[in-house]
Short mmCIF file of C-alpha atoms in Angstrom, two decimals:
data_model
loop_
_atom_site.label_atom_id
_atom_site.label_comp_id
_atom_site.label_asym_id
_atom_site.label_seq_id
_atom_site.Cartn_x
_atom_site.Cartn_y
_atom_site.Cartn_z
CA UNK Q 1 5.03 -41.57 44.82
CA UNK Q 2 8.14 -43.01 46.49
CA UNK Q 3 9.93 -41.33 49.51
CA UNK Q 4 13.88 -42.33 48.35
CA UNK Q 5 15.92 -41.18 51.43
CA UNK Q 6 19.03 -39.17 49.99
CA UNK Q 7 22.40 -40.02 52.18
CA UNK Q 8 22.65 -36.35 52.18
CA UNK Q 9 19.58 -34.54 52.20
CA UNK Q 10 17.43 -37.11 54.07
CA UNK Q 11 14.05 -38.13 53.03
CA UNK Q 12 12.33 -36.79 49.68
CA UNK Q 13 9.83 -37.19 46.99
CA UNK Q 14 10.84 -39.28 44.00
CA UNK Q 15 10.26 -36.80 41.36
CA UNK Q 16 13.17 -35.41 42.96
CA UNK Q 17 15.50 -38.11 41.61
CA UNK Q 18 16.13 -39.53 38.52
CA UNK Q 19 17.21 -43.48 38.00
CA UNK Q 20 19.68 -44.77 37.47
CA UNK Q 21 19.07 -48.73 36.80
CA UNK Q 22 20.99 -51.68 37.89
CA UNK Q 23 23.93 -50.63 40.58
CA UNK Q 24 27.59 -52.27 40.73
CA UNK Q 25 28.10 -52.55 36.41
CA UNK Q 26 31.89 -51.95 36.61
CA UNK Q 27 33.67 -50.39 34.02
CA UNK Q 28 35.55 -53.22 32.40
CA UNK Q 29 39.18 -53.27 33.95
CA UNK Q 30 40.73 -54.01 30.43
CA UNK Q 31 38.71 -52.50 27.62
CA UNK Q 32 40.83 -53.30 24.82
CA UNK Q 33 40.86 -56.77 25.42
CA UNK Q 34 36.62 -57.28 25.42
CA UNK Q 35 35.31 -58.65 22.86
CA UNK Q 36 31.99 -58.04 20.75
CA UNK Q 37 30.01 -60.17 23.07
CA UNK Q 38 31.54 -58.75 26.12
CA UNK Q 39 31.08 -55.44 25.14
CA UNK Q 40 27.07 -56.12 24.16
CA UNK Q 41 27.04 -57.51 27.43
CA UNK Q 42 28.77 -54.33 29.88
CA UNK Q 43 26.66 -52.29 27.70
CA UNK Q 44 23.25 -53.05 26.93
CA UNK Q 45 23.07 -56.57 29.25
CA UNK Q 46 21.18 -55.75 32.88
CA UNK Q 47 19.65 -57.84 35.68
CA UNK Q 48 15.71 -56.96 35.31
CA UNK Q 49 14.68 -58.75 38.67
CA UNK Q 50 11.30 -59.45 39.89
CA UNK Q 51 12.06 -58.62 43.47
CA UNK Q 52 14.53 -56.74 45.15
CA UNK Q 53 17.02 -55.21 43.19
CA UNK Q 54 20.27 -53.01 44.36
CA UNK Q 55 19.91 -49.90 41.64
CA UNK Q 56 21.39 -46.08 41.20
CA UNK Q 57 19.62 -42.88 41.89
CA UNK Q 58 20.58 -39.60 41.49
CA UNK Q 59 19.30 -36.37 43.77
CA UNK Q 60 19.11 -34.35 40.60
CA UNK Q 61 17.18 -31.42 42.26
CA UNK Q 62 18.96 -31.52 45.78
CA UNK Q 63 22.25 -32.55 46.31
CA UNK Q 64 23.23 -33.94 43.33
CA UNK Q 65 24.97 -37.12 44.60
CA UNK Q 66 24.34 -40.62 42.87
CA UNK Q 67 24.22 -43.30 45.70
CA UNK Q 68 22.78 -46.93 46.13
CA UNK Q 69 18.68 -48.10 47.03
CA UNK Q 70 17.79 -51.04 47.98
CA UNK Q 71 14.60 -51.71 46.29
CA UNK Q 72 11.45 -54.09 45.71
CA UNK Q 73 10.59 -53.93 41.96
CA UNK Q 74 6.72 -55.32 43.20
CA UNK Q 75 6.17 -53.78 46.17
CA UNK Q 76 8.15 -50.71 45.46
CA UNK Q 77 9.50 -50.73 49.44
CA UNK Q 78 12.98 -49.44 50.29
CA UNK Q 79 14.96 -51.26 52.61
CA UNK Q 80 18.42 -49.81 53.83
CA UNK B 1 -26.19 -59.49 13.91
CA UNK B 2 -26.13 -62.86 15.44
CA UNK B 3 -25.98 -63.32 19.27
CA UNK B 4 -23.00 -63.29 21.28
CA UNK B 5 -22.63 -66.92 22.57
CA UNK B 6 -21.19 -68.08 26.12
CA UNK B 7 -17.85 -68.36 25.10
CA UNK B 8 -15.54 -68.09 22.51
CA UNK B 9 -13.06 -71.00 23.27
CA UNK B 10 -12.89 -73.86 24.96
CA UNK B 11 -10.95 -74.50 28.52
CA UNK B 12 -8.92 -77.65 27.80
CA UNK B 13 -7.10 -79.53 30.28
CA UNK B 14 -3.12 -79.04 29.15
CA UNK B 15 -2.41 -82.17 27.22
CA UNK B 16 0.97 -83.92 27.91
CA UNK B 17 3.06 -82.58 25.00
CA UNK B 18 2.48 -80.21 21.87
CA UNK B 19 4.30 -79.11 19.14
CA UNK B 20 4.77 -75.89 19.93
CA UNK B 21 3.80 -73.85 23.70
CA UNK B 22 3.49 -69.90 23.39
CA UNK B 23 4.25 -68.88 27.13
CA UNK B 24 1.70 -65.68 27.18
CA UNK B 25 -1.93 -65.80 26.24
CA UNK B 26 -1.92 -61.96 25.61
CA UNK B 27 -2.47 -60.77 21.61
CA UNK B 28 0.96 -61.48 20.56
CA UNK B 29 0.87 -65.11 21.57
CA UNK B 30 -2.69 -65.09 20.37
CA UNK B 31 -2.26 -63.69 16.41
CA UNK B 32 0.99 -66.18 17.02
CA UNK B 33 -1.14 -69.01 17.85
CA UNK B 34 -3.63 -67.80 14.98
CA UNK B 35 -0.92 -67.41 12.36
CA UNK B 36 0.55 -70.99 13.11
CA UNK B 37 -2.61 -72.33 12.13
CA UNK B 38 -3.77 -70.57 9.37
CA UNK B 39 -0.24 -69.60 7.87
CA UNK B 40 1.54 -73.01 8.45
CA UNK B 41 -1.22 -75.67 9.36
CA UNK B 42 0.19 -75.93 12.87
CA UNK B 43 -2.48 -76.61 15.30
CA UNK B 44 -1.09 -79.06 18.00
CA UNK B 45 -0.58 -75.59 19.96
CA UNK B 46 -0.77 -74.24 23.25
CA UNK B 47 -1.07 -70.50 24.37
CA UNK B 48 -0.28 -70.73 28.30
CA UNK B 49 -1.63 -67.99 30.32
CA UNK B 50 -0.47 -67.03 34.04
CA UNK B 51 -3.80 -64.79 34.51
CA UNK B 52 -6.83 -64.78 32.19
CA UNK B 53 -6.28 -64.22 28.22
CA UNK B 54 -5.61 -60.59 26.84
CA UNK B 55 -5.84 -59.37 30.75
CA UNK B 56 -1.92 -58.00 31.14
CA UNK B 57 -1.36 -54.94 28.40
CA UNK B 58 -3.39 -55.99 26.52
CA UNK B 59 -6.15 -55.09 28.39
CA UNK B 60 -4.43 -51.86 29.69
CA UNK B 61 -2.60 -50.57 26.31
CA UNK B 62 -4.41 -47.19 24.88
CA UNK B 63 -4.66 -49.23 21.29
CA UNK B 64 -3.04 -46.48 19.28
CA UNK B 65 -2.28 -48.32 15.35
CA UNK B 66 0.31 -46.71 13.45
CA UNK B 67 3.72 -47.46 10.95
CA UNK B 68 4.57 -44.52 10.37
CA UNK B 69 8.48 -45.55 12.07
CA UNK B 70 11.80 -44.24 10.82
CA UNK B 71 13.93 -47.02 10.07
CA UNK B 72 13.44 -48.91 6.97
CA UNK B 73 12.94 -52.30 8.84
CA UNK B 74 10.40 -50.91 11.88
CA UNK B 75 8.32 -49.30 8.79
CA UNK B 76 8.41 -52.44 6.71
CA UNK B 77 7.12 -54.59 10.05
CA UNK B 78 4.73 -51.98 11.53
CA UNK B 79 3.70 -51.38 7.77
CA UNK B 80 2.83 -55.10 7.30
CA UNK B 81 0.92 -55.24 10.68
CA UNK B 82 -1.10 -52.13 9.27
CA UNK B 83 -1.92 -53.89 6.02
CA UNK B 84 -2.75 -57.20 8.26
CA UNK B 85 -5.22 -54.45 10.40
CA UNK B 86 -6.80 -53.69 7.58
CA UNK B 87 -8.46 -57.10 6.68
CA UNK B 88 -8.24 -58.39 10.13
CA UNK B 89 -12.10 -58.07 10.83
CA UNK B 90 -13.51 -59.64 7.87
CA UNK B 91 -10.78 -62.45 8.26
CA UNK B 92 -12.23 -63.06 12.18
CA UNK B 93 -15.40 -62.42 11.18
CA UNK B 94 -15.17 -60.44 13.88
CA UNK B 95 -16.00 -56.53 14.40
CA UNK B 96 -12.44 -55.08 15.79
CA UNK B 97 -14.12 -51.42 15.49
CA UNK B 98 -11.06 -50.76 13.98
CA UNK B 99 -11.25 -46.80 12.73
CA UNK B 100 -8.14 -45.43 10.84
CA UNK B 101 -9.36 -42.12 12.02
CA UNK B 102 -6.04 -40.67 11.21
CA UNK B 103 -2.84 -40.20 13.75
CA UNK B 104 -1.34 -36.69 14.37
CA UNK B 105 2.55 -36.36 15.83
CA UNK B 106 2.45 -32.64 16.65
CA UNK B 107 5.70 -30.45 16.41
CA UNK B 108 6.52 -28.04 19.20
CA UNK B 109 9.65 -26.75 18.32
CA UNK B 110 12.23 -27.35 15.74
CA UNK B 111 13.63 -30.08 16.10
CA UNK B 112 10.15 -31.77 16.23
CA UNK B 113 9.64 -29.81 12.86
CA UNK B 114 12.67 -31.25 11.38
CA UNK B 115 12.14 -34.66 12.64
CA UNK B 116 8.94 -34.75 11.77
CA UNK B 117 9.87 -33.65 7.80
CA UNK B 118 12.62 -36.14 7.74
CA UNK B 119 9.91 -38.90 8.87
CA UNK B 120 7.70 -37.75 6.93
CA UNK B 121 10.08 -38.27 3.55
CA UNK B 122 11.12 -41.76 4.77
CA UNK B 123 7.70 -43.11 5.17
CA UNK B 124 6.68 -41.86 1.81
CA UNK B 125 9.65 -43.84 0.80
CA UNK B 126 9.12 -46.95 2.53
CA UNK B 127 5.17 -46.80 1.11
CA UNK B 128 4.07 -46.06 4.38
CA UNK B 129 1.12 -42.80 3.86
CA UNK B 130 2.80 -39.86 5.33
CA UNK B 131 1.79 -36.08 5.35
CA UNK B 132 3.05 -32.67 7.11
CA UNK B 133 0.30 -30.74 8.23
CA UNK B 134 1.29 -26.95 8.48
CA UNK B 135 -0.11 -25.23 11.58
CA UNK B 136 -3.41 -23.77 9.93
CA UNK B 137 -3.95 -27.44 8.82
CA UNK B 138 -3.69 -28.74 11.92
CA UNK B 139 -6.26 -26.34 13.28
CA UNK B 140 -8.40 -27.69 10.56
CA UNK B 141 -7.79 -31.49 10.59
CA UNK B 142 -8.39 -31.62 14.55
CA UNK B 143 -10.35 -28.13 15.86
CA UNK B 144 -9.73 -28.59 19.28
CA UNK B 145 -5.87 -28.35 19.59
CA UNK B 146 -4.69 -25.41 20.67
CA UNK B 147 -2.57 -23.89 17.79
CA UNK B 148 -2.87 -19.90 19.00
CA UNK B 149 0.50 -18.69 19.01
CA UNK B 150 0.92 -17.81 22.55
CA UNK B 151 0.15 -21.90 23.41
CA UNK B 152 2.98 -23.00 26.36
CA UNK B 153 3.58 -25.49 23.56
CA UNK B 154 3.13 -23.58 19.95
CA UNK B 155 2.31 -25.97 17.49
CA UNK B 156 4.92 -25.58 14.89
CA UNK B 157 3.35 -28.34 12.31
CA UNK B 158 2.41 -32.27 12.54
CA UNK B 159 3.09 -35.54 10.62
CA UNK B 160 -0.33 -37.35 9.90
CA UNK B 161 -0.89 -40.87 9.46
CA UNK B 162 -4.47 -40.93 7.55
CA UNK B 163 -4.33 -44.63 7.80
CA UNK B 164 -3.30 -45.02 11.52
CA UNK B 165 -6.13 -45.03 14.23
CA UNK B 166 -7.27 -47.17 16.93
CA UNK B 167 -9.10 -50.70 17.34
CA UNK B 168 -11.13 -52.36 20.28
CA UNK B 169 -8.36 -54.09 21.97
CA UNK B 170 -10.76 -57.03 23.64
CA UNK B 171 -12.25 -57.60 20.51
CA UNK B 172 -9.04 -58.21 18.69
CA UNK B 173 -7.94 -60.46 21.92
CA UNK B 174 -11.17 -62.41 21.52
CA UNK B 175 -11.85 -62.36 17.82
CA UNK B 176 -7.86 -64.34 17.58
CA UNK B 177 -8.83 -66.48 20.51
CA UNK B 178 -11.99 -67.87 19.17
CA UNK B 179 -10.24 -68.72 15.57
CA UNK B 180 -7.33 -69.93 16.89
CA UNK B 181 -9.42 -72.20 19.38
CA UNK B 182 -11.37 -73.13 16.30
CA UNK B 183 -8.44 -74.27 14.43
CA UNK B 184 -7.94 -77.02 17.60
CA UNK B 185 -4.91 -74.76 19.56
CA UNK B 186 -5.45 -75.14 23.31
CA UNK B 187 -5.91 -71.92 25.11
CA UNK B 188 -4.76 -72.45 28.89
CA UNK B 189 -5.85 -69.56 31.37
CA UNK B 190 -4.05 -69.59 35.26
CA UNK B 191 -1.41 -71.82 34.49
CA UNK B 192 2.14 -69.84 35.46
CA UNK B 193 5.21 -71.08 33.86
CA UNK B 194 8.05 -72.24 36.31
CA UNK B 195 10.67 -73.36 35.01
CA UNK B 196 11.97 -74.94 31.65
CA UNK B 197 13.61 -78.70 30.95
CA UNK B 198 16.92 -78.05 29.09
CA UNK B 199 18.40 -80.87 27.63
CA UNK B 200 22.33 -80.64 25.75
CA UNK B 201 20.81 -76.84 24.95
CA UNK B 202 17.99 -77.88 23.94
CA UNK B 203 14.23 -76.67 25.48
CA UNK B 204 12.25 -79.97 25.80
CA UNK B 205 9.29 -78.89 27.82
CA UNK B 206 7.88 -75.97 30.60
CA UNK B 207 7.03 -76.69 33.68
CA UNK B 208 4.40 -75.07 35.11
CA UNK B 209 2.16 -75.06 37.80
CA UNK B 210 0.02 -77.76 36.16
CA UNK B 211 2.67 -79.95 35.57
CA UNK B 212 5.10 -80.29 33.08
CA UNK B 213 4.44 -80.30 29.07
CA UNK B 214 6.63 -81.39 26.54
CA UNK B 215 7.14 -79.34 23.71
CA UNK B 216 8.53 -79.01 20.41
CA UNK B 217 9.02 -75.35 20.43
CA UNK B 218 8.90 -73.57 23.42
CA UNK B 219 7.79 -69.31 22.18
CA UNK B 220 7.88 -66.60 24.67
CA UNK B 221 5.00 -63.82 24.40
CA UNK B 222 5.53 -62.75 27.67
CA UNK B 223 6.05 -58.91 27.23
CA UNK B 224 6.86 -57.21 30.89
CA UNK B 225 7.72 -60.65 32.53
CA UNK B 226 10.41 -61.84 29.71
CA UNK B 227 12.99 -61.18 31.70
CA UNK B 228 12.02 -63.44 34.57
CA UNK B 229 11.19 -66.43 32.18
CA UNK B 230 14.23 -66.08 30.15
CA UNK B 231 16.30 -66.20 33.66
CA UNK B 232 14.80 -69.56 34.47
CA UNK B 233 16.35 -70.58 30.90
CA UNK B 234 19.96 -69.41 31.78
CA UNK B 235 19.64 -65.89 29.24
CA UNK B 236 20.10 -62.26 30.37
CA UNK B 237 18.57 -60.15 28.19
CA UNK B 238 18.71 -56.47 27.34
CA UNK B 239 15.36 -55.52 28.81
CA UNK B 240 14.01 -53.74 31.62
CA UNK B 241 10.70 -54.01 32.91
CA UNK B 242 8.98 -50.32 33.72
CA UNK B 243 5.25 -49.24 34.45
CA UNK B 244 3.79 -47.42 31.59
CA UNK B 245 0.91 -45.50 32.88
CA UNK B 246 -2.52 -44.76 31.03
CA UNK B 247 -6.32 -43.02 31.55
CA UNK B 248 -9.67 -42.33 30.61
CA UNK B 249 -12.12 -39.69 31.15
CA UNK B 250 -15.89 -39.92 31.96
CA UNK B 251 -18.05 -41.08 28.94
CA UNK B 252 -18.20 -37.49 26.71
CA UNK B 253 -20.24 -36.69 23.56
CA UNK B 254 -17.93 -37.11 20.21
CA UNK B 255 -15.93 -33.78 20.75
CA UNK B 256 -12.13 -35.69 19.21
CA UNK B 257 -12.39 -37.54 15.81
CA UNK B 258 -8.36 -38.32 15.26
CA UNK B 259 -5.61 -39.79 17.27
CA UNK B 260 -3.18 -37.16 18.86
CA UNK B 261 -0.11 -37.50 20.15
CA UNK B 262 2.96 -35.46 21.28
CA UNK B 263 6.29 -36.42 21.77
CA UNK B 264 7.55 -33.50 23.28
CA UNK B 265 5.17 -32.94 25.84
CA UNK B 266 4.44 -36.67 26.76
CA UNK B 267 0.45 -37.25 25.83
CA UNK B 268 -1.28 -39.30 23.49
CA UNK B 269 -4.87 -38.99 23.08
CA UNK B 270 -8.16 -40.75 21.12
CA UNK B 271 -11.70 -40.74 21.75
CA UNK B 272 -12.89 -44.46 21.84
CA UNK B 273 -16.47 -45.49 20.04
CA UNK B 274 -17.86 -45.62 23.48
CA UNK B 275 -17.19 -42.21 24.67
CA UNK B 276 -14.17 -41.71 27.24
CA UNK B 277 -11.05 -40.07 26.28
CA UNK B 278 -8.09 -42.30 26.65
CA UNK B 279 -4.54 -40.79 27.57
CA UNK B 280 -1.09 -42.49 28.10
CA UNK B 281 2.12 -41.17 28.85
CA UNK B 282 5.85 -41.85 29.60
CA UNK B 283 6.99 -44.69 31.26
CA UNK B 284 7.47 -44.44 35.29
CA UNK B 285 11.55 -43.94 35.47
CA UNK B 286 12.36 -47.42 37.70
CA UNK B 287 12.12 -50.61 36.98
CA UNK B 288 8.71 -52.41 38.42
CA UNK B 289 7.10 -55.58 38.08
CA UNK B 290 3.69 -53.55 40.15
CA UNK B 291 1.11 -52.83 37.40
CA UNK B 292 0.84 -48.93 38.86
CA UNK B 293 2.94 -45.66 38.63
CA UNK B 294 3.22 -42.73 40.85
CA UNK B 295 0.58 -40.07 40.25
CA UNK B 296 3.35 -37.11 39.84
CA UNK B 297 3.11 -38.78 36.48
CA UNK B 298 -0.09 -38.39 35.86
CA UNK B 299 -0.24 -34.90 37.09
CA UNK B 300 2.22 -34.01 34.46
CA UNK B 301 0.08 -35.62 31.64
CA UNK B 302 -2.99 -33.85 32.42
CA UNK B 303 -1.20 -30.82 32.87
CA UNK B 304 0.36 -31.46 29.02
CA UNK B 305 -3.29 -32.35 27.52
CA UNK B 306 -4.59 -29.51 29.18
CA UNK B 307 -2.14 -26.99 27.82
CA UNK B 308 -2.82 -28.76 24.30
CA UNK B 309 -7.19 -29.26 24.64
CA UNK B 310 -7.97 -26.58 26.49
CA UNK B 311 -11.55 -28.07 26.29
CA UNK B 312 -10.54 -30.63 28.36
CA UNK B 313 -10.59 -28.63 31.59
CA UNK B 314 -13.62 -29.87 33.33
CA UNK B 315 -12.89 -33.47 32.34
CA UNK B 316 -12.78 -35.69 35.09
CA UNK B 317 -10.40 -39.00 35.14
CA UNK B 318 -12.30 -41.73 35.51
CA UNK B 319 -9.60 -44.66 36.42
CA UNK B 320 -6.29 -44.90 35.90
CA UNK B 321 -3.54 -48.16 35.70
CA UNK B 322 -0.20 -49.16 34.71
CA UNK B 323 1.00 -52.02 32.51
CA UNK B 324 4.34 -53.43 32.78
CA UNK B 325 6.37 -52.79 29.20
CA UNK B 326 9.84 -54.65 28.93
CA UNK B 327 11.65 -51.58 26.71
CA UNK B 328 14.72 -52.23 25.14
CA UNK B 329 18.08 -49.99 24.56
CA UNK B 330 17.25 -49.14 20.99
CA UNK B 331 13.15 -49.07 21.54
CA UNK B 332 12.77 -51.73 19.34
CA UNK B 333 11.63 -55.67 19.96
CA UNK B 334 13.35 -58.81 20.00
CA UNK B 335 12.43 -61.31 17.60
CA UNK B 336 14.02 -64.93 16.92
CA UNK B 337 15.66 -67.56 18.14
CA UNK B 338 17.97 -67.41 21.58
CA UNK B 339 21.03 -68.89 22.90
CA UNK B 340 18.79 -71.84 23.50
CA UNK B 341 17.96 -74.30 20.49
CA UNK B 342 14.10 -74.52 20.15
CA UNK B 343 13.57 -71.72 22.60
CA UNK B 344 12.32 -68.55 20.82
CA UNK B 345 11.64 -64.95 21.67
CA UNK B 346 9.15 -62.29 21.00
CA UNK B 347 9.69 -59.02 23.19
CA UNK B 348 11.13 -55.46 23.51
CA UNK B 349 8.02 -54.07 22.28
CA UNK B 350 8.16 -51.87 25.12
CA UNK B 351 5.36 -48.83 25.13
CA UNK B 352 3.90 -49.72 21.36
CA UNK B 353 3.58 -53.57 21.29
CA UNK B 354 -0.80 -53.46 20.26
CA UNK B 355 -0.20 -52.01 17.18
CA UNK B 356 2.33 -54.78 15.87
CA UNK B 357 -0.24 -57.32 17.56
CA UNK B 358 -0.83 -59.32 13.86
CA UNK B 359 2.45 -58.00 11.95
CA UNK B 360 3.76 -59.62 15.26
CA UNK B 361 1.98 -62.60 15.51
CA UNK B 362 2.58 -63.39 11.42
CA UNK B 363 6.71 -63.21 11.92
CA UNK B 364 6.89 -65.00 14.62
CA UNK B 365 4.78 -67.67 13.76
CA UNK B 366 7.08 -68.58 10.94
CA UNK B 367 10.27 -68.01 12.85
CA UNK B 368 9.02 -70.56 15.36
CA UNK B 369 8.17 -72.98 12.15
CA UNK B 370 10.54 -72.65 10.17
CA UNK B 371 13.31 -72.57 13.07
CA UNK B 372 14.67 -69.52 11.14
CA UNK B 373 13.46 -66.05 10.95
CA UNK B 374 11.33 -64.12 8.90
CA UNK B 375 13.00 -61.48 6.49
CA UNK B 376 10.96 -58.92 8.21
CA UNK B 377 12.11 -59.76 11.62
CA UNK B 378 15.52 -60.84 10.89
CA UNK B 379 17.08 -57.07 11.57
CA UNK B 380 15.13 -57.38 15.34
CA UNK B 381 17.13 -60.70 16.09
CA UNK B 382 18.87 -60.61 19.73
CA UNK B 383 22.14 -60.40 18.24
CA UNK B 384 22.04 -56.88 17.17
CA UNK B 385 23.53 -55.83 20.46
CA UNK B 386 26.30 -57.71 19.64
CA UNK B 387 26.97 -56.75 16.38
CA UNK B 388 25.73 -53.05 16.82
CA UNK B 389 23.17 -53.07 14.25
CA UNK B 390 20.89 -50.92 16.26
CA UNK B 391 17.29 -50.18 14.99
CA UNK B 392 17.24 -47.28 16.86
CA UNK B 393 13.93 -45.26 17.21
CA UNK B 394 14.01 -43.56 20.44
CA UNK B 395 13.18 -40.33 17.67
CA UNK B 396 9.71 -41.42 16.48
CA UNK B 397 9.03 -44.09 19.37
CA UNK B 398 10.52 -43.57 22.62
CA UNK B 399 7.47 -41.54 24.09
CA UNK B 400 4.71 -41.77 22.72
CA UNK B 401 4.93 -44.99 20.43
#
């Protein structure tokens, strides 16, 4: 089990958390402009990295804040 | 019975060039290699393996055969890859131990009940052998659930498969490998893929760490690590990569003679011939390229098949691993031809890929001859998540597929 250190409530087990997946996928700035390909891409489209990876958690039994980890997707560490 | 020789295939130098390379010597790239051969007379093939053949999840899958899907075009592929199942050992002259010792979905509550019904009717009308089992037939079909009312999860009713079961997953590997090596393809263990040579859009060869091979037709079978190869060819796709955990038991006496499996509480369960109960359950939450999980997931399996087998209490695990399963948004695979010309891809099988191993290996073979695909894998072509033609079967697959 991974220790995933909450901005708020410090560090705690992972089955405390549920993920999130890939961080920084912006809602698009103009929706009615996108296209079918542009929508296939802001919706199902994600970066599936074999090492580290920036991706969203959420303290669902704690705090209840979503906020950014910096993670290893092979060696599972956590780096701030 | 005649004696088990040395080996079953060859271990060939890679040549310079071939018509076609499958990147991933596990059993979909195998049955693909097989099915090029013996379904199209293409044998100037390679099957190029990072590890050892059949040692990624194939090796570490809990070899659960089913078809008993929702949508019309899952049940007409996983339906196929039954019927293939069912003459696959006499074809490989190979024993598969493949036992269609019957597959139970168990309801819990009533939405499984009503899912379960509705599944039930489509298979029947897709051909696919469907039955609901009420709870008293449950009790009789497989003793050892626990179907007493005051059960943490009541069982409401079941869907049964009589024609689903489970198969030998080594022998399957090794039966395809030896025919496929017999028909002249070149199987080519610890040789990683690096890198691909794109020329005006076009995939000319792989490198890899053996040098570089020209190629014809470059097919990923690459499960987990499709993501990473199809970055090296310039395409994002929409997979992630997550650890799917799985376990067996100590060697018992025969005490479970069906396959069992629970959405709603997240366990699967067979016996296999040699004795040990095997268990999977949900995928770890993150992605992971690390071939392990975190125990908490574990715990909450054996807590699930405890509630359900009773029995099972004194059971002790006997080893546990993780396999890395590339799942896609609508749990259902990708199958075709990519933004790259000659470049095709087979993935997105996610937690359920063994059971589709020949069904698999047959469609993609003649997608990757004929350049086009097959009518049964044409609805699982990439561009569904542009066009929104979802196969979606989260409902009878997402869990426990």
């Amino acid at each position: 089990m991974m220790l995933i250190e909450c901005p708020h409530c410090g560090p705690r087990d992972e089955n405390e958390f549920r993920y999130g997946g890939q961080a920084g996928v912006a809602y698009p700035e103009r929706p009615a402009e996108l296209g079918d390909e542009e929508w296939a891409a802001y919706v199902f489209m994600r970066d599936n990295p074999k090492g580290w990876f920036h991706e969203r958690w959420f303290h669902t039994s704690g705090c209840r804040t979503w906020f950014t980890v910096h993670r290893h997707t092979v060696t599972h560490e956590i780096r701030p | 019975m005649t004696p088990h020789p040395d080996t079953l295939w060859r271990t060939p130098r890679p040549r310079r060039s071939y018509d076609v390379v499958i990147v991933g010597g596990g059993g979909h790239g195998l049955a693909t290699a097989y099915y090029l051969a013996r379904n199209h007379g293409i044998t100037n093939v390679a099957v190029i393996e990072k590890g050892w053949l059949a040692g990624g999840n194939m090796a570490r899958n809990t070899t659960i055969i089913r078809s008993n899907y929702l949508w019309d075009e899952s049940a007409a592929i996983y339906e196929h890859s039954l019927k293939l199942w069912e003459g696959l050992g006499d074809e490989l002259d190979y024993d598969l131990q493949f036992s269609q010792r019957g597959v139970l979905n168990l309801a819990h509550n009533l939405h499984d009940v009503r899912e379960g019904r509705r599944r039930v009717n489509a298979n029947r009308l897709n051909g696919v052998d469907a039955e609901w089992l009420e709870p008293d037939e449950v009790a009789k079909f497989c003793p050892i659930v626990n179907t007493t009312a005051s059960a943490r999860y009541p069982v409401m009713g079941a869907t049964l498969q009589r024609r689903g079961g489970i198969a030998k997953h080594d022998h399957v590997a090794w039966a395809l490998a030896r025919k496929a090596d017999q028909y002249g393809v070149d199987l080519i263990q610890d040789t990683e893929v690096t890198g691909f040579e794109i020329t005006g859009g076009r995939a000319v060869a792989v490198k890899t760490t053996r040098g570089t091979i020209a190629a014809g037709k470059i097919a990923l079978a690459a499960a987990g690590h499709t993501s990473v190869l199809a970055s090296m060819a310039g395409i994002r796709l929409p997979l992630q990569s997550h650890p799917l955990q799985a376990l067996v038991s100590e060697l018992l006496e025969p005490v479970l003679d069906c396959v069992v499996m629970s959405n709603a509480v997240h366990v699967y369960v067979s016996q296999a011939h040699k004795g040990e109960l095997v268990m999977g359950a949900g995928i770890d939450a993150y992605n992971s390229y690390g071939q392990r999980g975190a125990f908490h997931v574990i715990e909450a399996q054996m807590a699930a098949a405890l509630e359900l087998f009773p029995i099972f209490s004194r059971v002790r695990v006997l080893r546990t691993w993780a396999g890395i399963v590339d799942v896609s948004p609508d749990a259902s695979p990708i199958i075709g031809r990519t933004p790259v010309e000659n470049l095709f891809i087979n993935a997105g099988w996610g937690t359920g890929g063994f059971k589709a191993t020949p069904g698999s290996g047959w469609v993609y073979a003649h997608t990757i001859a004929h350049g086009e695909p097959h009518p049964l894998a044409e609805p699982f072509a990439l561009e569904r998540f542009t066009t929104g033609a979802l196969i979606d079967e989260h409902g009878a697959a997402a869990v426990a597929h």
